[in-house]
Tab-separated table of C-alpha atoms and ligand atoms in Angstrom:
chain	number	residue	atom	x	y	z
S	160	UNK	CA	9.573	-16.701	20.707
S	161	UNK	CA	7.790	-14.096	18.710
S	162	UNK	CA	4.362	-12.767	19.844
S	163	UNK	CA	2.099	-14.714	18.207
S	164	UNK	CA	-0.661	-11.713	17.643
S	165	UNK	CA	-0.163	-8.898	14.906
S	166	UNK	CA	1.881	-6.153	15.329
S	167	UNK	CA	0.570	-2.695	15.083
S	168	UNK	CA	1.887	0.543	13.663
S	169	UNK	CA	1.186	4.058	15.449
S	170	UNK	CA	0.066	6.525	12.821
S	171	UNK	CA	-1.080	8.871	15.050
S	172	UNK	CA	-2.314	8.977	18.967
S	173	UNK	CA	-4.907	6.551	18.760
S	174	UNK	CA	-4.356	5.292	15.091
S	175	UNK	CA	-2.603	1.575	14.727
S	176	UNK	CA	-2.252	0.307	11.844
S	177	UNK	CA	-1.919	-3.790	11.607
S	178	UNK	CA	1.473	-4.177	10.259
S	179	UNK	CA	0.194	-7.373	7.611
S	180	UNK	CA	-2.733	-6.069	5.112
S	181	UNK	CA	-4.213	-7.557	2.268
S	182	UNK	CA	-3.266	-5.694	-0.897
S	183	UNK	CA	-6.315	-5.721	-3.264
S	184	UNK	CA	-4.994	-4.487	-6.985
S	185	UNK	CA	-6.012	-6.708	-9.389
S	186	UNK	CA	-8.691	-8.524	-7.342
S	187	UNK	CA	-11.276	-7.447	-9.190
S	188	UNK	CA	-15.390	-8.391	-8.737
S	189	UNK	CA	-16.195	-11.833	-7.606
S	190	UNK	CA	-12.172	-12.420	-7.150
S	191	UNK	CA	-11.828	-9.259	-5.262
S	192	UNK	CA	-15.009	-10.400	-2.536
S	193	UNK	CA	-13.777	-13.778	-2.003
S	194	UNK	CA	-10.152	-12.474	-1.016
S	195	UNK	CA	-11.353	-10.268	1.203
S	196	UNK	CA	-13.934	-12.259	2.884
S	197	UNK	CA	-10.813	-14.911	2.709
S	198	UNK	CA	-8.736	-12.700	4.578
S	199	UNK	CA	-11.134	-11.855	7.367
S	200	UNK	CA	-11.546	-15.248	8.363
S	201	UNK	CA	-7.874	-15.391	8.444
S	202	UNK	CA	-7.699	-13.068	11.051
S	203	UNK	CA	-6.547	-9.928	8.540
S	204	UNK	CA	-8.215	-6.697	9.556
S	205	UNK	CA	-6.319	-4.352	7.028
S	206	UNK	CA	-7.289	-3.944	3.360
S	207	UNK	CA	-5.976	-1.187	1.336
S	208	UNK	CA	-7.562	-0.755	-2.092
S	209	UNK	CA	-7.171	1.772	-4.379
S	210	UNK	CA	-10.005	4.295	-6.543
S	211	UNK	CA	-8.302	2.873	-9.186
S	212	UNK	CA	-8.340	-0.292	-8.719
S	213	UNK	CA	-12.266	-0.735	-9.397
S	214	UNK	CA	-12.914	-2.996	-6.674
S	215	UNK	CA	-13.789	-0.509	-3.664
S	216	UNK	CA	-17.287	-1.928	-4.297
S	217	UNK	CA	-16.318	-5.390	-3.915
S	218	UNK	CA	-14.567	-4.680	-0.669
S	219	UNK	CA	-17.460	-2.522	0.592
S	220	UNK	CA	-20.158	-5.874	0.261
S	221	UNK	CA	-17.482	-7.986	2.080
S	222	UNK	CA	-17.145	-5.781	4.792
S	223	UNK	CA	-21.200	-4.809	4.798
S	224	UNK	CA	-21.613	-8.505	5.239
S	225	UNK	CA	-19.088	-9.277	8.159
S	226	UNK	CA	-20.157	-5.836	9.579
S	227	UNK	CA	-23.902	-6.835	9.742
S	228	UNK	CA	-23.492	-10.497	11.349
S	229	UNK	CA	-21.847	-8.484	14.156
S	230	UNK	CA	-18.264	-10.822	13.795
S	231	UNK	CA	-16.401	-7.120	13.473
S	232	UNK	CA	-16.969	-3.986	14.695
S	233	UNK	CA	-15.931	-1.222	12.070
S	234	UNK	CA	-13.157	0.155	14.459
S	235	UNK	CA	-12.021	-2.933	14.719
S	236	UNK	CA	-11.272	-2.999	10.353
S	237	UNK	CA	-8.736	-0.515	8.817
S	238	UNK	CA	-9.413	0.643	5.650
S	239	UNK	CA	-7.217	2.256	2.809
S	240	UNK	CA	-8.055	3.748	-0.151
S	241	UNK	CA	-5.867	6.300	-2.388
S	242	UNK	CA	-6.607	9.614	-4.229
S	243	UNK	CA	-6.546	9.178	-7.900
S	244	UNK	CA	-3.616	10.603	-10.297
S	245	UNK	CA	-6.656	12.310	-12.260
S	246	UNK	CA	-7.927	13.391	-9.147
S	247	UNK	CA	-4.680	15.210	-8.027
S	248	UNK	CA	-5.805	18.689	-7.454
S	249	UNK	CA	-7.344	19.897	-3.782
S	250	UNK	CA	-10.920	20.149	-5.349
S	251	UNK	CA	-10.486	16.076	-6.403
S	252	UNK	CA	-9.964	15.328	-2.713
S	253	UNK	CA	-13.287	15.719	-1.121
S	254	UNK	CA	-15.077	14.557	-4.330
S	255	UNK	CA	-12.448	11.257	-5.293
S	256	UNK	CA	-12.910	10.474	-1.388
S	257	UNK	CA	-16.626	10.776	-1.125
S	258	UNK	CA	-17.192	8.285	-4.431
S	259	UNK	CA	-14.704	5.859	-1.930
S	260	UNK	CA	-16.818	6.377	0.872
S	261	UNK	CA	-19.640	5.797	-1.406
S	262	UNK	CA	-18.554	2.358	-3.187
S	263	UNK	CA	-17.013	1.607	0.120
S	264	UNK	CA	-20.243	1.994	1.787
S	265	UNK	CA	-17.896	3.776	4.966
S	266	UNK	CA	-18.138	6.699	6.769
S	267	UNK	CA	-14.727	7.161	6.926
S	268	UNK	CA	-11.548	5.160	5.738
S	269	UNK	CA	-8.750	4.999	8.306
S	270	UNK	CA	-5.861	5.839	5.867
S	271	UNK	CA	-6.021	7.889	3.144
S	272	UNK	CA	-3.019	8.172	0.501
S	273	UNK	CA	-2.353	10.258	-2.422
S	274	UNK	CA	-1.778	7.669	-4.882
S	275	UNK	CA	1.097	9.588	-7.264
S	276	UNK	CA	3.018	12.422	-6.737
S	277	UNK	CA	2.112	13.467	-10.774
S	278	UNK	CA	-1.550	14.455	-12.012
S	279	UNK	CA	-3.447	13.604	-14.890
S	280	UNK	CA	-6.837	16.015	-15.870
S	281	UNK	CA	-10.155	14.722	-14.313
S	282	UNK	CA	-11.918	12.081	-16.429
S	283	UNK	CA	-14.800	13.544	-19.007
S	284	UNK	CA	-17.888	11.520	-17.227
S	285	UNK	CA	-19.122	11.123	-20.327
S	286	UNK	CA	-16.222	9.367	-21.591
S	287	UNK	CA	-14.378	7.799	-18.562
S	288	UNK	CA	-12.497	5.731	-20.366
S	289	UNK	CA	-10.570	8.509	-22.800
S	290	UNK	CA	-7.362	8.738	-23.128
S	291	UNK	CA	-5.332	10.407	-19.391
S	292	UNK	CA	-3.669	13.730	-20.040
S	293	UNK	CA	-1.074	15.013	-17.708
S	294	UNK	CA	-1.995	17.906	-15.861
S	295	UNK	CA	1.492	19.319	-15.269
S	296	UNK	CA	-0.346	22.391	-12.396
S	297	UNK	CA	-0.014	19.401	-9.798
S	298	UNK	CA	0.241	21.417	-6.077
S	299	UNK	CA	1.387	19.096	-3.288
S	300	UNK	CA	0.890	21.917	-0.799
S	301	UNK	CA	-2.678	22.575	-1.441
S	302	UNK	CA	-3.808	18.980	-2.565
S	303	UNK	CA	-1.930	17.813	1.324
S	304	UNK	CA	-4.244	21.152	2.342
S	305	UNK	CA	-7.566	19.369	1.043
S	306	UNK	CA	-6.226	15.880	2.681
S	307	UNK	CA	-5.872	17.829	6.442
S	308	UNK	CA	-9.624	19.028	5.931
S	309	UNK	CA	-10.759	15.605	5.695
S	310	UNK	CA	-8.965	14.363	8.938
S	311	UNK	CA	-10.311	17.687	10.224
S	312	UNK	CA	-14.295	16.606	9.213
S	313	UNK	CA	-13.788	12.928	9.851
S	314	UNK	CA	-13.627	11.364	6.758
S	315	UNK	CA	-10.474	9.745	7.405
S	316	UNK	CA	-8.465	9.487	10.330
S	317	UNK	CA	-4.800	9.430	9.325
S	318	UNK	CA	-3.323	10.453	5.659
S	319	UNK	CA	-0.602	9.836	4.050
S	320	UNK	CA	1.569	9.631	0.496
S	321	UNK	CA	2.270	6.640	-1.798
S	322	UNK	CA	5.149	6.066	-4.848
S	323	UNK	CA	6.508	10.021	-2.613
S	324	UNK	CA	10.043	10.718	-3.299
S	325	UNK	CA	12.291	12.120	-0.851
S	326	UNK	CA	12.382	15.569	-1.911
S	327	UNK	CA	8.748	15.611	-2.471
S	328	UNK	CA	7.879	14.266	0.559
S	329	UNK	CA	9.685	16.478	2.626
S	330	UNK	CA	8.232	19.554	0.990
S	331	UNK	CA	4.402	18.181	2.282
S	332	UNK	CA	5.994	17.343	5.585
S	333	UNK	CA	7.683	20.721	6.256
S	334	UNK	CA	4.844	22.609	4.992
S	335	UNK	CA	2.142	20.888	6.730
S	336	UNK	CA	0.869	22.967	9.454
S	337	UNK	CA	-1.956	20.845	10.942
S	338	UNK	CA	-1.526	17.254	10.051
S	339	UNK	CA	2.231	15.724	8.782
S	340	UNK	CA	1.991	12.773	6.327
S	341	UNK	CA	2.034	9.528	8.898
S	342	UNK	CA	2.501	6.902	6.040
S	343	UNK	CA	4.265	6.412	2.848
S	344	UNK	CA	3.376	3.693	0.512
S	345	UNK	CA	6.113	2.467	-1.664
S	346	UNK	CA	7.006	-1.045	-3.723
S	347	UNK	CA	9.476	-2.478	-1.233
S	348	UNK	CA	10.650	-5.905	-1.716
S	349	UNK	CA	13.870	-7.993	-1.266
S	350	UNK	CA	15.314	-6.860	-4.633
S	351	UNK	CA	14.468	-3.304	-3.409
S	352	UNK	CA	14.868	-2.491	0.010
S	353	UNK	CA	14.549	1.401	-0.336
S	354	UNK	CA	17.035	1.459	2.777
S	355	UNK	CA	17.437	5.313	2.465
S	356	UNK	CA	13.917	6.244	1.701
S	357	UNK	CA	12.659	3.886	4.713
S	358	UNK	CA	15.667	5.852	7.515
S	359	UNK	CA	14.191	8.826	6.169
S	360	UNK	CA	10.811	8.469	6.837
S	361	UNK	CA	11.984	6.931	10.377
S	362	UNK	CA	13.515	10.268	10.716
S	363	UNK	CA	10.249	11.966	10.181
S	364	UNK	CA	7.964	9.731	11.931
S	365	UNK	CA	6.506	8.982	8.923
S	366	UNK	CA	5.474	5.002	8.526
S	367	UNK	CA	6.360	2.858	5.807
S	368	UNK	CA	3.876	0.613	3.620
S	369	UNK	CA	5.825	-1.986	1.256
S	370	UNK	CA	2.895	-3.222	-1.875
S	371	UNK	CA	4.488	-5.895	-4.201
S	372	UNK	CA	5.734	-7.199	-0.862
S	373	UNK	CA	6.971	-10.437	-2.974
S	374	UNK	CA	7.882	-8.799	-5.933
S	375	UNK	CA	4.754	-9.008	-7.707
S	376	UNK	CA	5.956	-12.213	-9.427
S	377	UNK	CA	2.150	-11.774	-11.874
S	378	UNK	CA	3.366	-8.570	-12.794
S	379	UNK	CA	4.982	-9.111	-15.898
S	380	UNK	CA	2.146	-8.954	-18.297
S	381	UNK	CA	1.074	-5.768	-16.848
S	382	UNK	CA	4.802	-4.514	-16.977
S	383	UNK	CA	5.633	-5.726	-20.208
S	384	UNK	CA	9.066	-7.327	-18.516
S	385	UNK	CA	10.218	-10.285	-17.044
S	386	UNK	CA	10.034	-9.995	-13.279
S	387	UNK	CA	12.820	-11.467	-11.150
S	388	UNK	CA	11.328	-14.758	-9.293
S	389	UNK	CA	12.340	-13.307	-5.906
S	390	UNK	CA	10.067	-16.304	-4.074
S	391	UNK	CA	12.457	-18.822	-5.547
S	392	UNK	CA	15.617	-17.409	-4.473
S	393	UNK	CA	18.127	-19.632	-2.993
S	394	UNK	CA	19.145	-17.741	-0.119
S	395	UNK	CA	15.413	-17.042	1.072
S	396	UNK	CA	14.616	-21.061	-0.284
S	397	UNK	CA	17.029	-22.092	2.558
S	398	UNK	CA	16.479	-19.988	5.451
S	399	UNK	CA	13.117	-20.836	4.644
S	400	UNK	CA	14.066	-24.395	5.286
S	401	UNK	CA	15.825	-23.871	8.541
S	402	UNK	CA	12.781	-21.966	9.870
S	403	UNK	CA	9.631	-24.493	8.708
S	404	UNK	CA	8.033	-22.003	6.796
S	405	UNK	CA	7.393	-20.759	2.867
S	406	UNK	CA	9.654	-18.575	0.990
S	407	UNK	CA	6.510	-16.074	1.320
S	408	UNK	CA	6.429	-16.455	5.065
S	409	UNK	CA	10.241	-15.317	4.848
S	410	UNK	CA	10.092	-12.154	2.709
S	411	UNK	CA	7.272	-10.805	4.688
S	412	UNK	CA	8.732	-11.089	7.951
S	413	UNK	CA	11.876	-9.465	6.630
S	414	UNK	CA	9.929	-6.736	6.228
S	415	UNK	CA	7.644	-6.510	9.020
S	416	UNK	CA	10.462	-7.209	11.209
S	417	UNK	CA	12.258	-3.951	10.900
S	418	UNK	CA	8.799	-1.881	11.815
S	419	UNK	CA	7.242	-1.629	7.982
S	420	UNK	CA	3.854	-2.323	7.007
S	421	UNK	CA	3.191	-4.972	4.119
S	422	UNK	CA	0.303	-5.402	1.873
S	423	UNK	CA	0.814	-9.091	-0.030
S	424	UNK	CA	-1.640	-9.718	-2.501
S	425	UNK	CA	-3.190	-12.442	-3.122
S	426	UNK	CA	-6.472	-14.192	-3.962
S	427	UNK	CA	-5.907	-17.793	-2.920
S	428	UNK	CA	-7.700	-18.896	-0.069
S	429	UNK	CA	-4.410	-20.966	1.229
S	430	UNK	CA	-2.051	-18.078	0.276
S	431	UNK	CA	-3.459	-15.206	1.796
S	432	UNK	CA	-3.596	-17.814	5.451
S	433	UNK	CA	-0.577	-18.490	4.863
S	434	UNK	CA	1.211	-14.707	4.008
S	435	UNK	CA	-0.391	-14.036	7.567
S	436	UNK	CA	1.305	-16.841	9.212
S	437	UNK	CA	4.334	-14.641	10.227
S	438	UNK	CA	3.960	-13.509	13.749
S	439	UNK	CA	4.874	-16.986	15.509
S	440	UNK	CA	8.575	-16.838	14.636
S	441	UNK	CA	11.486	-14.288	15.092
S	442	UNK	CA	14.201	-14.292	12.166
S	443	UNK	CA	17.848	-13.775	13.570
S	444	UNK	CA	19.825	-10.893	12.763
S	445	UNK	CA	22.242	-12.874	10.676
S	446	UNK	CA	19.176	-14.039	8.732
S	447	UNK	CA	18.543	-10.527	8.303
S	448	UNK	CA	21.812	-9.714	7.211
S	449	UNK	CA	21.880	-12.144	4.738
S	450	UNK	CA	18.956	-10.836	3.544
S	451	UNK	CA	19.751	-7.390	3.430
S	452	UNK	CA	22.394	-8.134	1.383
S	453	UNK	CA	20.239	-9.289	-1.771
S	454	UNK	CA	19.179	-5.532	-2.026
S	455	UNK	CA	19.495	-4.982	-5.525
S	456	UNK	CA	18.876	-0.825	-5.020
S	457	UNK	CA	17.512	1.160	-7.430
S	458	UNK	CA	17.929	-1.929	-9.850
S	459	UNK	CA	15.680	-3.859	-8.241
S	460	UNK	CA	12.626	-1.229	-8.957
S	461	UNK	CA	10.049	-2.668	-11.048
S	462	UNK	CA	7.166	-0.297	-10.942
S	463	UNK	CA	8.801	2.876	-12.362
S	464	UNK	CA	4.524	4.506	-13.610
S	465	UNK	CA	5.929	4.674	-17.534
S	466	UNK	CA	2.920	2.715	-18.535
S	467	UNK	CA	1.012	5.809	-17.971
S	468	UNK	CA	1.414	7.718	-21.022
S	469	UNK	CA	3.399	11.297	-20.414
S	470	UNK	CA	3.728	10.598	-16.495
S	471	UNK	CA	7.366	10.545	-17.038
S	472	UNK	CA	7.373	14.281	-18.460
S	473	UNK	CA	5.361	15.207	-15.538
S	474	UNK	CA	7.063	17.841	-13.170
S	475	UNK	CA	6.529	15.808	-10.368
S	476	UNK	CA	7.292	12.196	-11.443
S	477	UNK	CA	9.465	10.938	-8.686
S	478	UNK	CA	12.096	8.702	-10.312
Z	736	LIG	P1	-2.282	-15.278	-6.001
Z	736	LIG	O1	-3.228	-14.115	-5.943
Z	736	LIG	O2	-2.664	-16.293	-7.033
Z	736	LIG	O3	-2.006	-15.875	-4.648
Z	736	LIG	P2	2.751	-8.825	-4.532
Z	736	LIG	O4	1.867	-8.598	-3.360
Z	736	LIG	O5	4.205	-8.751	-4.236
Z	736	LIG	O6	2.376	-7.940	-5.692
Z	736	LIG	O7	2.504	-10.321	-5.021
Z	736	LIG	C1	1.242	-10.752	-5.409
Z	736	LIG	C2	1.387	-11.959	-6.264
Z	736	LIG	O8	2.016	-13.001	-5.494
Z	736	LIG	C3	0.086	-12.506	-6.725
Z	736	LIG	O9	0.254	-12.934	-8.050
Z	736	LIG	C4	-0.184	-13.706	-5.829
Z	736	LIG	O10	-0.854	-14.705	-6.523
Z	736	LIG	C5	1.201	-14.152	-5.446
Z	736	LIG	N1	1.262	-14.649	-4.056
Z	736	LIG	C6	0.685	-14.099	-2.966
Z	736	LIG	N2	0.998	-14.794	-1.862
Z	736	LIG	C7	1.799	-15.794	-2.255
Z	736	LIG	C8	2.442	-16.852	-1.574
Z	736	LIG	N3	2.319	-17.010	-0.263
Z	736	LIG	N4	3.189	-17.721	-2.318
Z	736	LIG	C9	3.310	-17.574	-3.644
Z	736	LIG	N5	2.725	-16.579	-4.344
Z	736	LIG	C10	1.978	-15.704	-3.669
């Protein structure tokens, strides 16, 4: 029988990540507060938002509230937030992490990712919702610099890369000379494993982080495609069956099973109980064979950043 507690991933000496977080984007506001407060209750203890996904706010009056009745302790929360695309330049780090901090209401986040490998040119303030233009100067050796100086003055305690690709992440991890990226954040879902990306970053001790965890089956309106139904499938549908629990359950323990983080979102009360349900059962390795086998590769990609005007051009787009 499966331990019946989280499991934890080591970042760093003294950094564990819980393996099951509750992905925020597109919990926005009033949504965004009563997922999170949701999820505490449920037991979750990691919440990785985004600067751009406009709730940091939101997740900071949750976690003033719970941290003021004295029913958590901050160390006992793990926060991540992410480095804007038009904050992508080594002076953007200290200021894109400090307005975190700020809407946050934190001292310090426990994770903090650049968001995309490309850049976009800081927002006017006095127009912050003009149209993004690519800033093709993008440095990954001095914007990882800027992310080592805030480990180094306590603003976060581990860092990290998200939507990386292998090339690029290898040229932060080789050039690093104080603090080596401990986590990469990638879409990672049944459809697409990202089986090579994931036995490289084993290779480098580098974690992995799967968002759209179920395939971000409300995506489509944002994506402007259909999205494959991966919850429905009829090989998860029946060793769902055999095991008692939801399709859901299933996909997430596929993943957390072979040592990767996952970040479901949801803002249903009985959903987000339910995605962290997965700790009192094992799956076999056949079931994980049969599983492994639905890996669509590259095909199965569904976030691929085109809906950002000229990131494809960038030099550093990934795909
Ligand atoms: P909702 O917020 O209404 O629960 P992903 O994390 O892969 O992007 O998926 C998030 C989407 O999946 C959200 O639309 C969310 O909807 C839905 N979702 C989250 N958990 C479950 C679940 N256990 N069963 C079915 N749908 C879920």
């Amino acid at each position: 029988m499966a331990n019946k507690q989280q499991i934890y991933l080591e970042l760093s000496p003294g950094v564990k990540i819980p393996a099951l977080g509750l992905g925020t984007w597109q919990a926005l506001d009033d949504d965004g507060e009563k997922a999170i407060d949701c999820a505490l209750e449920a037991g979750y203890r990691h919440i990785d938002t985004a600067y751009v996904y406009q709730n940091e706010k939101a997740v900071g009056n949750i976690i003033k509230k719970w941290l003021e009745s004295g029913r958590i302790k901050r160390e006992d929360l793990f926060v991540v937030t992410k480095l804007p695309k038009h904050g992508n330049r080594p002076s953007g780090v200290p200021k894109y992490l400090q307005e975190s901090l700020d809407s946050l209401g934190l001292s310090y986040v426990d994770l903090y990712l650049i968001h995309s490998p490309f850049g976009f040119q800081d927002k006017n303030p006095s127009d912050p919702n003009s149209e993004e233009i690519v800033d093709v100067t993008t440095d990954h050796i001095a914007i990882w610099k800027a992310m080592e100086d805030q480990v180094i003055n306590g603003k976060a305690r581990a860092i990290g890369l998200s939507n990386f690709n292998e090339r690029q992440i290898e040229r932060v991890w080789s050039t690093a000379e104080r603090i080596k990226p401990s986590m990469l954040q990638v879409e990672l879902h049944l459809y697409f494993q990202q089986k090579e990306l994931v036995e490289f970053c084993n290779s480098k001790n580098i974690k992995v982080c799967a968002y759209s965890p179920l395939g971000s089956p409300s995506s489509s309106k944002v994506l402007g495609k259909e999205v494959p139904d991966i919850l429905n499938n009829e090989t998860v549908t029946d060793i769902a069956k055999k095991y008692g629990k939801t399709t859901a359950q299933i996909l997430l323990r596929h993943i957390i099973q072979q040592g990767i983080a996952a970040i479901p979102k949801s803002s249903n009360p009985k959903r987000i109980k339910e995605n962290m349900e997965i700790f009192d059962f094992e799956l076999s390795s056949e079931d994980i064979n049969k599983l492994n086998a639905l890996d669509q590769g590259k095909d199965g990609r569904l976030f691929d950043f085109s809906i950002f005007k000229g990131a494809t051009t960038h030099p550093e787009y990934p795909f």
